[in-house]
Tab-separated table of C-alpha atoms in Angstrom:
chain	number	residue	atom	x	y	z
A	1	UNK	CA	0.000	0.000	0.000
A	2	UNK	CA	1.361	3.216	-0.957
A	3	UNK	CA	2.527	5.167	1.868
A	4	UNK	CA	1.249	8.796	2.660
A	5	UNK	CA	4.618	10.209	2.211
A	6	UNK	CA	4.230	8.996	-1.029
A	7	UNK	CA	1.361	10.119	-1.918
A	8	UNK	CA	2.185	13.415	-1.230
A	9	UNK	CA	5.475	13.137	-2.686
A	10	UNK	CA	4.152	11.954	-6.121
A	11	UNK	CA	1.671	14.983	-6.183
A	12	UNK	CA	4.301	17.558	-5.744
A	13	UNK	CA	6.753	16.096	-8.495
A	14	UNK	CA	4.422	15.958	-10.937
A	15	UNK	CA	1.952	19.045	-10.437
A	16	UNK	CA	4.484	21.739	-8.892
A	17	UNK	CA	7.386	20.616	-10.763
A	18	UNK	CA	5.822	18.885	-13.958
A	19	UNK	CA	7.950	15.709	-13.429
A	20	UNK	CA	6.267	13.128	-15.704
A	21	UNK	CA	4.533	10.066	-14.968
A	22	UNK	CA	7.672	7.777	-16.273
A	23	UNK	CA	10.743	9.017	-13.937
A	24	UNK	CA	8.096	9.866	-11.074
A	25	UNK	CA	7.845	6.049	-10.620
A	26	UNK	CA	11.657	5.938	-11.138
A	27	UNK	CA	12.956	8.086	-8.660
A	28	UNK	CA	10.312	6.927	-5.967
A	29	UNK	CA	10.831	2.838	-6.855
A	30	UNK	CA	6.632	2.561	-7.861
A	31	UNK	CA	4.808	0.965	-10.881
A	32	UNK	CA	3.923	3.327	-12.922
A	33	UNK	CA	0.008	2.971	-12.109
A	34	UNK	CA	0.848	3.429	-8.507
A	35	UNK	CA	1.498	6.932	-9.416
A	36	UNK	CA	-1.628	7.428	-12.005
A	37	UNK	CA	-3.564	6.102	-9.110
A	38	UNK	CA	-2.133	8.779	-6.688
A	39	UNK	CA	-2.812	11.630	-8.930
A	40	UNK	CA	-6.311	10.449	-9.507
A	41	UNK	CA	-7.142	10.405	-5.793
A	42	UNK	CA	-7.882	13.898	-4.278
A	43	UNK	CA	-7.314	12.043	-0.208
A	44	UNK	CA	-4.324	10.250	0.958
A	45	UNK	CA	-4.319	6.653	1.263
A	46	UNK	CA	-6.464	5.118	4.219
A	47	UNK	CA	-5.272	1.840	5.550
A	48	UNK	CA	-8.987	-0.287	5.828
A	49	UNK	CA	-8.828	-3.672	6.808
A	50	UNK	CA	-10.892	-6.122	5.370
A	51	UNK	CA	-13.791	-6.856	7.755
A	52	UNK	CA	-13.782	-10.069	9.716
A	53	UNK	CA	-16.671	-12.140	10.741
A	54	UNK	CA	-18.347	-11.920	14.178
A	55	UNK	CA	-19.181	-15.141	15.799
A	56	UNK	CA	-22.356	-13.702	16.156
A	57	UNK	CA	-23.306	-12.907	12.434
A	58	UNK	CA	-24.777	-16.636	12.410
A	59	UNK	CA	-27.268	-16.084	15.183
A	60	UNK	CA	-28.654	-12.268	14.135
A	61	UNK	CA	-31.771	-13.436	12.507
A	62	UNK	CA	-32.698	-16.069	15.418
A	63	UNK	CA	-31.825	-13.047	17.803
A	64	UNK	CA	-34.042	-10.629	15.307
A	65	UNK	CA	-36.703	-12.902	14.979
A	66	UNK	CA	-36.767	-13.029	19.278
A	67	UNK	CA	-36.326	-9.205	19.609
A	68	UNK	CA	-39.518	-8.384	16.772
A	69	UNK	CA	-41.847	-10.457	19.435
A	70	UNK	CA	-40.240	-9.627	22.445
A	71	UNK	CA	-37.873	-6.517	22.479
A	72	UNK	CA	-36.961	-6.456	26.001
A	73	UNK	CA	-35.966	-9.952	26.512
A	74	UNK	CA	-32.870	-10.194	28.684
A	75	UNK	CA	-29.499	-11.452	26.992
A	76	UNK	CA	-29.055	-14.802	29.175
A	77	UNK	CA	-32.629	-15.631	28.157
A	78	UNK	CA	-32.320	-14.873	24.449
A	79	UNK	CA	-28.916	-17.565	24.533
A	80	UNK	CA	-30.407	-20.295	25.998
A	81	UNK	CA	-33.506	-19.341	22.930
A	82	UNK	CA	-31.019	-19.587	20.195
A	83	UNK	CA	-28.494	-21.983	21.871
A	84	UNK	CA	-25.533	-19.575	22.299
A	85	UNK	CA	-22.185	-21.859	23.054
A	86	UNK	CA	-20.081	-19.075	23.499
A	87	UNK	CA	-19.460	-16.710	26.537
A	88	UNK	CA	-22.333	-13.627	27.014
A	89	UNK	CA	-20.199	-10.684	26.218
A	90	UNK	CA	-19.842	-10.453	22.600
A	91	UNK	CA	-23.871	-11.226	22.523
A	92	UNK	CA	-24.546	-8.044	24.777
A	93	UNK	CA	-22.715	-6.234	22.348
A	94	UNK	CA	-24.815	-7.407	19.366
A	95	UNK	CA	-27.799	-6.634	21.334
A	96	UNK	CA	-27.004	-2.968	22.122
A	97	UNK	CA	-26.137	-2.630	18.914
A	98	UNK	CA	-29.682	-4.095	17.318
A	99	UNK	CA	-32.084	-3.834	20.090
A	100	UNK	CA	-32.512	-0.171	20.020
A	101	UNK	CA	-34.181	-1.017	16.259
A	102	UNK	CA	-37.035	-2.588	18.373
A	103	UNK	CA	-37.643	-0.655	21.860
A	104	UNK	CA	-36.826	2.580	19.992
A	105	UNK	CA	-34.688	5.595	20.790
A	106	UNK	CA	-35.611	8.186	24.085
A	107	UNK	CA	-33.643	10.834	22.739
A	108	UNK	CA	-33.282	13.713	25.586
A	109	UNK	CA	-33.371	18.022	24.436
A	110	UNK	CA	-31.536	20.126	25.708
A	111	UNK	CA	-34.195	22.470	27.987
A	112	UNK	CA	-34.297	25.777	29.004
A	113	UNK	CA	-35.563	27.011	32.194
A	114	UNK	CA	-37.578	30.207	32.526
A	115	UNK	CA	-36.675	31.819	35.865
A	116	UNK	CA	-38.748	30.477	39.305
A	117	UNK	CA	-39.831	27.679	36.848
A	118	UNK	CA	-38.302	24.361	38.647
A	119	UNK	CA	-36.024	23.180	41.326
A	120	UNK	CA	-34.526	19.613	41.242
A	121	UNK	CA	-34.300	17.691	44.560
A	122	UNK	CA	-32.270	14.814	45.471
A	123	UNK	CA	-30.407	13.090	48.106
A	124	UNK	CA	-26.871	12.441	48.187
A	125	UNK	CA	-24.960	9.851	50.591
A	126	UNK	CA	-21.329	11.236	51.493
A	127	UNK	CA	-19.039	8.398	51.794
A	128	UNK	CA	-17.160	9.940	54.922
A	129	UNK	CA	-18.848	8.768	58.457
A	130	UNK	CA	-19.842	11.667	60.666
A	131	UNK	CA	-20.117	11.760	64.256
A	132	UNK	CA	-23.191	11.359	65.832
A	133	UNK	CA	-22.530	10.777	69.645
A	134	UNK	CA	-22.466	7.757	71.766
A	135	UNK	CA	-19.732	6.433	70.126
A	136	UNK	CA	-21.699	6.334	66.694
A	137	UNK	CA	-20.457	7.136	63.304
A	138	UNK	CA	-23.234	6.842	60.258
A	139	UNK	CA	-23.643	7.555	56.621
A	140	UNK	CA	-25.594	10.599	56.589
A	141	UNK	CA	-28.535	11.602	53.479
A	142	UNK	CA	-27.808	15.334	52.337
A	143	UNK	CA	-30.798	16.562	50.712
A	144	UNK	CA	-29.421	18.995	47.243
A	145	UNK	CA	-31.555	21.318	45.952
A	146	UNK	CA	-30.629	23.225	42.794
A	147	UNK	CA	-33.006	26.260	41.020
A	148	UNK	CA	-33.127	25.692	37.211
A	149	UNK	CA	-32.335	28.892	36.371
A	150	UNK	CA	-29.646	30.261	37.992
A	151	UNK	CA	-28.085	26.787	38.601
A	152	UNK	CA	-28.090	28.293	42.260
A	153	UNK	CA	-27.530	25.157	45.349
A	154	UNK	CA	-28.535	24.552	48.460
A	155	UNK	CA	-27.824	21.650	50.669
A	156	UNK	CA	-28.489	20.489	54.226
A	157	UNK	CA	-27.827	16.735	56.121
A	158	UNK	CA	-30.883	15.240	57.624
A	159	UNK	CA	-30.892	12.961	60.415
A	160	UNK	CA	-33.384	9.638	58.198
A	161	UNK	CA	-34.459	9.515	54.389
A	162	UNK	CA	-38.314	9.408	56.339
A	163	UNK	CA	-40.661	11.375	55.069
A	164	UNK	CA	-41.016	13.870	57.587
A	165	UNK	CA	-37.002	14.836	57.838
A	166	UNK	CA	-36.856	15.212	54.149
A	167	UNK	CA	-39.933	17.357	54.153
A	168	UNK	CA	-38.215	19.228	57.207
A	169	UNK	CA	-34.666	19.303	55.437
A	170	UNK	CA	-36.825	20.711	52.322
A	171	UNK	CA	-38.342	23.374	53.966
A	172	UNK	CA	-34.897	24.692	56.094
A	173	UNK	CA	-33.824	25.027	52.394
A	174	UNK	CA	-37.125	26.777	50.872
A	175	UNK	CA	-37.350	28.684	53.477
A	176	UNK	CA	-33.487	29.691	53.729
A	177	UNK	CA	-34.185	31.306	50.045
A	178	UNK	CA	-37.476	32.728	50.964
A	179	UNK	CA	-39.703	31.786	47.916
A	180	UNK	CA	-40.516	28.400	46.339
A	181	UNK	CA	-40.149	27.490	42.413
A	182	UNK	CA	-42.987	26.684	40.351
A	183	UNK	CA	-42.406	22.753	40.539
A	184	UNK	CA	-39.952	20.407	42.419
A	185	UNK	CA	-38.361	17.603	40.698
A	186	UNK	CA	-37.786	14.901	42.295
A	187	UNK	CA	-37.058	11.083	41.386
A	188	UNK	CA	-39.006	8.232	43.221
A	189	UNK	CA	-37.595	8.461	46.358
A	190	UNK	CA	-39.887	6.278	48.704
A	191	UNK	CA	-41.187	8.487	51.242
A	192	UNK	CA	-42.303	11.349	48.418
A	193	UNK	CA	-43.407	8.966	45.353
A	194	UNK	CA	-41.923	5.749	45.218
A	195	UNK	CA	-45.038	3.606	43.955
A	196	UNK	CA	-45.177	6.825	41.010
A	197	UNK	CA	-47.087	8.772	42.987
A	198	UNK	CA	-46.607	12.174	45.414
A	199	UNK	CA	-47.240	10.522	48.492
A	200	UNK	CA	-50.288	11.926	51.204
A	201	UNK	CA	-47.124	13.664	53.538
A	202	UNK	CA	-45.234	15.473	50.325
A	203	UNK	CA	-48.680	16.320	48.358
A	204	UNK	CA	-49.311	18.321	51.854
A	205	UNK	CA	-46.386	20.002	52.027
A	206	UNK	CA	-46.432	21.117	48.381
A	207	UNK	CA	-50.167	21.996	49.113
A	208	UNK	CA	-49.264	24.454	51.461
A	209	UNK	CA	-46.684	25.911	49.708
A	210	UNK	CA	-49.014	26.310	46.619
A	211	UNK	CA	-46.069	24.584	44.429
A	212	UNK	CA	-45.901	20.585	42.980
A	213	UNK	CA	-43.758	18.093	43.170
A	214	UNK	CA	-42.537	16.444	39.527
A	215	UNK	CA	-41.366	12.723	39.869
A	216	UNK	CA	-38.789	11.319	36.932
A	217	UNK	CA	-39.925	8.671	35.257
A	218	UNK	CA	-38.248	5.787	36.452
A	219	UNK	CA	-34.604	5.119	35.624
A	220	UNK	CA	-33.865	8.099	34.117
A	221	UNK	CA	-31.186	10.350	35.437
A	222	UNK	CA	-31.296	12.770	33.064
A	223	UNK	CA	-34.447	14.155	33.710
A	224	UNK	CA	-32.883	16.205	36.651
A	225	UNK	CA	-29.615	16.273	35.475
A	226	UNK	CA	-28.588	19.693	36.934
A	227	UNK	CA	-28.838	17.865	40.892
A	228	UNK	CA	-27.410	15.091	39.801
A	229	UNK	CA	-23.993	17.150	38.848
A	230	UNK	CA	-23.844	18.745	41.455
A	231	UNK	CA	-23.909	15.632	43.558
A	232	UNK	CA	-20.843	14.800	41.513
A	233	UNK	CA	-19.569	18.056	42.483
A	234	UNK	CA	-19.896	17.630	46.115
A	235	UNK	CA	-18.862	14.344	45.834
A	236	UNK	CA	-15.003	15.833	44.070
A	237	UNK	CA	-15.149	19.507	45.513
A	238	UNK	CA	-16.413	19.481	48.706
A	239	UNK	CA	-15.664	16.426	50.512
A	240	UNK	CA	-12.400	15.009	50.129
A	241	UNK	CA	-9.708	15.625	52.806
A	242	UNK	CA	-12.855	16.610	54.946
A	243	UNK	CA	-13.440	15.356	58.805
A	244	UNK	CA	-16.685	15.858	60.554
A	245	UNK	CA	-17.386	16.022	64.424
A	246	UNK	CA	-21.284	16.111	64.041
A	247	UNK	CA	-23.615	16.364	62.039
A	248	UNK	CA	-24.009	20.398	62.832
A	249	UNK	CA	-20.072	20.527	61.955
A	250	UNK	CA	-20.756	19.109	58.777
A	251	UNK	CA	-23.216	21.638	57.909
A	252	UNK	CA	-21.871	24.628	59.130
A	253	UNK	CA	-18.485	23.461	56.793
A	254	UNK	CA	-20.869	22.965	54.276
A	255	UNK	CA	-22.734	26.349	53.911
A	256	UNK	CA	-19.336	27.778	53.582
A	257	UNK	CA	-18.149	25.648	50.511
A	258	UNK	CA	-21.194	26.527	48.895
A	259	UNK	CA	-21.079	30.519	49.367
A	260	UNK	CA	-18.018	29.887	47.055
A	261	UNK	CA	-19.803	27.458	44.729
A	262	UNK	CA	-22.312	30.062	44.024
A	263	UNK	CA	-20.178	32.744	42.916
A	264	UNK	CA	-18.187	29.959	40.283
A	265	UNK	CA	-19.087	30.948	36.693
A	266	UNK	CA	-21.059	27.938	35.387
A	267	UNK	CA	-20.470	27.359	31.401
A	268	UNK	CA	-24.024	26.341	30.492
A	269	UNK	CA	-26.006	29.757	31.467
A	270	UNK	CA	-22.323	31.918	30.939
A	271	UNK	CA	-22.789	33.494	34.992
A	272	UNK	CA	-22.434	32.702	38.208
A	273	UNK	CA	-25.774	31.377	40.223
A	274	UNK	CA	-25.482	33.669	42.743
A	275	UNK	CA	-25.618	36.528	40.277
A	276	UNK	CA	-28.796	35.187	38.901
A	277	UNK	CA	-30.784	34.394	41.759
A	278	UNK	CA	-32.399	37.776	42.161
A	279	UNK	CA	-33.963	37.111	38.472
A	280	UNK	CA	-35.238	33.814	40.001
A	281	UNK	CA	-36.565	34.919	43.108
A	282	UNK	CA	-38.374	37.276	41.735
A	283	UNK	CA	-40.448	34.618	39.431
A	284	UNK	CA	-40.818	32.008	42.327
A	285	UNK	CA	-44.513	31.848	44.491
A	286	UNK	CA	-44.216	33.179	47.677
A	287	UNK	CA	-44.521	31.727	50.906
A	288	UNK	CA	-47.255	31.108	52.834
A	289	UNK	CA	-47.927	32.384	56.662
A	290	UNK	CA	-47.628	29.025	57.689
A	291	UNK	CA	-45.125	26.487	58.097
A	292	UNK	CA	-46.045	23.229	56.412
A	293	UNK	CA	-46.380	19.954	57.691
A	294	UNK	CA	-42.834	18.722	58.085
A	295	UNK	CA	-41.041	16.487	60.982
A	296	UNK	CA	-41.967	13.310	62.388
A	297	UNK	CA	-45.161	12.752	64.381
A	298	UNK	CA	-47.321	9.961	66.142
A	299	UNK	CA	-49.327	9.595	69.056
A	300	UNK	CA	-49.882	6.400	71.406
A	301	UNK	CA	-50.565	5.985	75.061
A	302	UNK	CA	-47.709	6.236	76.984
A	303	UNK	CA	-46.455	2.980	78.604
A	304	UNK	CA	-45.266	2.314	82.441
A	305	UNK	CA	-42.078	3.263	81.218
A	306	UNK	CA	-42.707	6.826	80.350
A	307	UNK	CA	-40.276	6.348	76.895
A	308	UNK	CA	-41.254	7.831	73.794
A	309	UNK	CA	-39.516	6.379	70.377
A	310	UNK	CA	-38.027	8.219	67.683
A	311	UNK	CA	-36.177	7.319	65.201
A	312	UNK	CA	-34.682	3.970	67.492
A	313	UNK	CA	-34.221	6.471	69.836
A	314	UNK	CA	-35.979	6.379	73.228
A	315	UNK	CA	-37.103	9.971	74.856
A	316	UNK	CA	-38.293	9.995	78.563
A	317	UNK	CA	-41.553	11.588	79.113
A	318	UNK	CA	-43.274	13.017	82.528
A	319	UNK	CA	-44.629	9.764	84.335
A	320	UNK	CA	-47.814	11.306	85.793
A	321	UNK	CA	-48.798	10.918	82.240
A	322	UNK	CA	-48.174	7.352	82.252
A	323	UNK	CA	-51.419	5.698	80.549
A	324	UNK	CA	-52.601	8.665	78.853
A	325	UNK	CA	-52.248	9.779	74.887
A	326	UNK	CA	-49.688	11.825	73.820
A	327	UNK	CA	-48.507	13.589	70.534
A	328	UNK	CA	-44.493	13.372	69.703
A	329	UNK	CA	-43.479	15.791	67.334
A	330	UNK	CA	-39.770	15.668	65.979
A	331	UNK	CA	-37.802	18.352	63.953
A	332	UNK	CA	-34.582	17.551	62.998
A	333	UNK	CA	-33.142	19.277	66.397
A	334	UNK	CA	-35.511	18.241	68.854
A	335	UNK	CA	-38.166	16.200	70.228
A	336	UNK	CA	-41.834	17.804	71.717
A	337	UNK	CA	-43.991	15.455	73.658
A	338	UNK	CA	-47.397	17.072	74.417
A	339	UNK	CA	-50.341	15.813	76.375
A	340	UNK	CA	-53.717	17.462	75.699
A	341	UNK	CA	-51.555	20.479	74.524
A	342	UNK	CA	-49.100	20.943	77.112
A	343	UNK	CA	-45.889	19.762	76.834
A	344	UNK	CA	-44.500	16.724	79.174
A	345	UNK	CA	-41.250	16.015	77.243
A	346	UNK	CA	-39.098	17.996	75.401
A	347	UNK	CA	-35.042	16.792	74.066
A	348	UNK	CA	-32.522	17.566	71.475
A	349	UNK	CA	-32.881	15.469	68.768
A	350	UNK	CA	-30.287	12.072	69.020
A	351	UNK	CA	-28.964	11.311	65.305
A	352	UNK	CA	-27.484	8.141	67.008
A	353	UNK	CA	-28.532	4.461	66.613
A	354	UNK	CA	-30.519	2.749	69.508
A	355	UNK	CA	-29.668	5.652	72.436
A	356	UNK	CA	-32.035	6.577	75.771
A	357	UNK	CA	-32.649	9.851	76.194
A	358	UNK	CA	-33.343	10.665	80.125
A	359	UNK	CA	-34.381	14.048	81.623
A	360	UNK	CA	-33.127	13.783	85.320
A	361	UNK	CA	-36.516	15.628	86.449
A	362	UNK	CA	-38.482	13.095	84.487
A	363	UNK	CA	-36.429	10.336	86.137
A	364	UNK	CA	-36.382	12.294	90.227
A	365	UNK	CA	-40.450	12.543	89.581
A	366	UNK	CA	-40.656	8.724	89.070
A	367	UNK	CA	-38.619	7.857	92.153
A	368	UNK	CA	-41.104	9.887	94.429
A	369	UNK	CA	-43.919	8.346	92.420
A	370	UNK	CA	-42.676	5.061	93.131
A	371	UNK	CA	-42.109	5.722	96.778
A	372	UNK	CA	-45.347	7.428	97.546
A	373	UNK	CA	-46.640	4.365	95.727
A	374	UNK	CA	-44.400	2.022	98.412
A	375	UNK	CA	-45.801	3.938	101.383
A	376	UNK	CA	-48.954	4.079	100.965
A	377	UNK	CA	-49.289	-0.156	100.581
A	378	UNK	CA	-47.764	-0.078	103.896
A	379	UNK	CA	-50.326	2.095	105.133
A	380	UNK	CA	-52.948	0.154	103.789
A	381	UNK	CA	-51.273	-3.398	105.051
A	382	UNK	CA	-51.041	-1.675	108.522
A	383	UNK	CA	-54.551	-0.394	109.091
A	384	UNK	CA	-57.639	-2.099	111.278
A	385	UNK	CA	-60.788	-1.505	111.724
A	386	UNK	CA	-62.371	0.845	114.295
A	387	UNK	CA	-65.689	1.466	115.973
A	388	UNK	CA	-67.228	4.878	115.834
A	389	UNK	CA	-66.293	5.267	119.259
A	390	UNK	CA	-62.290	4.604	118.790
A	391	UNK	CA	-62.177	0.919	120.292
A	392	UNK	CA	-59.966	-1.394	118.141
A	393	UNK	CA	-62.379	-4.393	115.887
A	394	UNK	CA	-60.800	-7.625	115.831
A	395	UNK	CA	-60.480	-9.417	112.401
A	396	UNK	CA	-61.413	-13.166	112.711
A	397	UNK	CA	-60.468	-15.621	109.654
A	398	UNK	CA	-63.515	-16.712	107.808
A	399	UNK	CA	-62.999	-20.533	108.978
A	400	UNK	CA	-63.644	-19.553	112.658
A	401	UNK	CA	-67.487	-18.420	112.225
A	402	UNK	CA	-67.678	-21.906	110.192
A	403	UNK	CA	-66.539	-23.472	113.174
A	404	UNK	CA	-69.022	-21.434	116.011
A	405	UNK	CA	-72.020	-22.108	113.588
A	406	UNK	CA	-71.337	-25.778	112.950
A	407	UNK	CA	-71.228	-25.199	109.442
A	408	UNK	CA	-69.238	-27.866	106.733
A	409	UNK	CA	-69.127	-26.849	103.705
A	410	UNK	CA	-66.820	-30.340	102.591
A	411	UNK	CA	-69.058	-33.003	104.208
A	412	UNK	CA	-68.017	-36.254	103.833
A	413	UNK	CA	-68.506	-38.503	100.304
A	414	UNK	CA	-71.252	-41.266	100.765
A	415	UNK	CA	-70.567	-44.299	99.458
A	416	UNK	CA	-72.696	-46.298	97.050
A	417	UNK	CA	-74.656	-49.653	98.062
């Protein structure tokens, strides 16, 4: 194959210089057509090598004829259809290559968001282990919120991925901003719409708020790609080389990195998010006078052991409530226990695993309840019984007024005859 060089070579000689065709192929060694061929050809020579075979080739129609009926048959189920002897891997790579002719192509536009239009919502897991007391270290959810617009983010750890700390977590951030977009995105994140639809707890809170919350269809990232970045950013930007002594720590470090992350220029809107947030404020719905439904809350009958759960964390409530209803609330700082509206149990919130929460009055009031309880079935074990006029009534067994009557209540058995 003639070489580039050549090629190039041959051109020269005979166009810029008007060598002819004969000593061309003298000087440069070449058949004579060699060189016709290279001044016919307007592009250098292209080494192509002659395709080879694929030891699929032999199976595509069986595999067609499967795909046509059922186009989303997995690979290990269309070899054992078509008898496939070989390993899977060059059969996946047929089948991305011809199954998209059957399910079709989702191809994704590029959109553009009008300002206080959207806001995508996710939750990221930082690998690093924070410190949550008693000894505890846990993986943490950070809920990410970015504004479609200005590309502006917002983060904040919760304590649970339940339904009432992400709502909570939600509306620190919403609230933080002071207006609310349009819609929230969010993916299918069980406690807000994991069965495809907003569940009762998140169509409240976006009730009150006067917004809606947008689920992705299922598996598809792109559909709030902007959050999704910026995961990836946190993930590379903000927490490598990072230590965390709570859960607080790791938020107050975080707010910081993201005052800077706000003023980067991003490439796809040509500004910097924090430049552009006034334009999106001004577009978003305001808020309401009141706050939302967000935190945790239940309400049982407290047991003789005056403990509340939350979270697998016990919280000691006022005893002399013991066997009446109460209402626990939980924020993500701290835990309300109320009893027909007045509270009997209040506690910073415990982000640690299995802990017992004790208020020392809570515990002091059940030691005098317990010893008021111990006295006073002494008192009643020591008492007798007095005539009106002070003198003391003796207390006779039940047996010995059987005995001065002549009364038997076992008489003897009689025997048949």
């Amino acid at each position: 194959m003639l070489k580039v060089e050549d090629w190039a070579e041959i051109r020269r000689l005979h166009r810029a210089e008007g060598v002819p065709i004969k000593e061309i192929a003298r000087r440069l060694g070449v058949a004579r057509n060699t060189v016709r061929a290279a001044l016919n050809s307007d592009r250098p020579p292209k080494y192509e090598r002659e395709p080879r075979g694929q030891v699929a080739d032999a199976y595509e129609p069986q595999i067609r004829a499967l795909l046509q009926e059922w186009p989303r048959m997995p690979g290990p189920v269309i070899a054992e259809r078509i008898g496939w002897p070989y390993s899977l891997p060059p059969l996946r790579k047929r089948l991305a290559l011809i199954r998209p002719e059957y399910v079709g192509i989702d191809p994704v536009d590029r959109i553009v968001y009008e300002p206080g239009q959207v806001a995508q919502c996710d939750l990221w897991f930082p690998e690093t282990k924070v410190q949550v007391g008693a000894g505890q270290q846990r993986v943490l959810p950070v809920l990410v919120m970015t504004l479609g617009f200005s590309r502006f983010m917002t983060a904040v750890m919760i304590p649970s991925r339940q339904a009432g700390d992400i709502l909570s977590g939600m509306w620190s951030l919403i609230h933080a901003i002071g207006r609310v977009t349009k819609t929230l995105v969010w993916d299918r994140e069980a406690a807000i719409g994991g069965t495809g639809k907003v569940t009762a707890p998140a169509a409240a809170f976006a009730g009150t708020l006067a917004t809606r919350i947008q689920l992705a269809p299922p598996r598809d990232p792109e559909f709030k790609g902007l959050v999704e970045r910026n995961n990836q950013y946190l993930e590379t930007s903000f927490l490598p080389d990072r230590q965390f002594a709570s859960p607080q720590d790791f938020n107050q470090q975080l707010a910081g990195w993201l005052v800077r992350a706000n003023t980067r220029t991003v490439r796809s809107i040509q500004g910097r998010p924090v430049d552009l947030l006034e334009t999106d404020y001004q577009a978003m719905v305001p808020l309401p006078p009141v706050t939302p439904p967000v935190g945790l809350s239940h309400r049982i009958r407290l047991g003789r052991d005056y403990y509340v759960r939350v979270d697998t964390v016990d919280y000691s409530v006022d005893p002399q409530v013991i066997g009446r209803f109460v209402e626990v609330t939980a924020s993500l700082d701290t835990v309300t226990v109320y009893c027909n509206g007045r509270v009997v149990g209040e506690h910073d919130r415990s982000w640690a695993r299995q802990g017992v929460i004790t208020d020392p009055v809570h515990a002091a009031t059940a030691a005098k309840m317990r010893e008021a309880l111990a006295t006073d079935r002494q008192r009643r074990q020591a008492a007798v019984r007095q005539h009106t006029d002070g003198h003391t009534v003796a207390l006779r067994a039940l047996p010995d007024y059987d005995a001065l009557f002549g009364i038997d209540f076992n008489p003897p058995t009689m025997k048949a005859k």
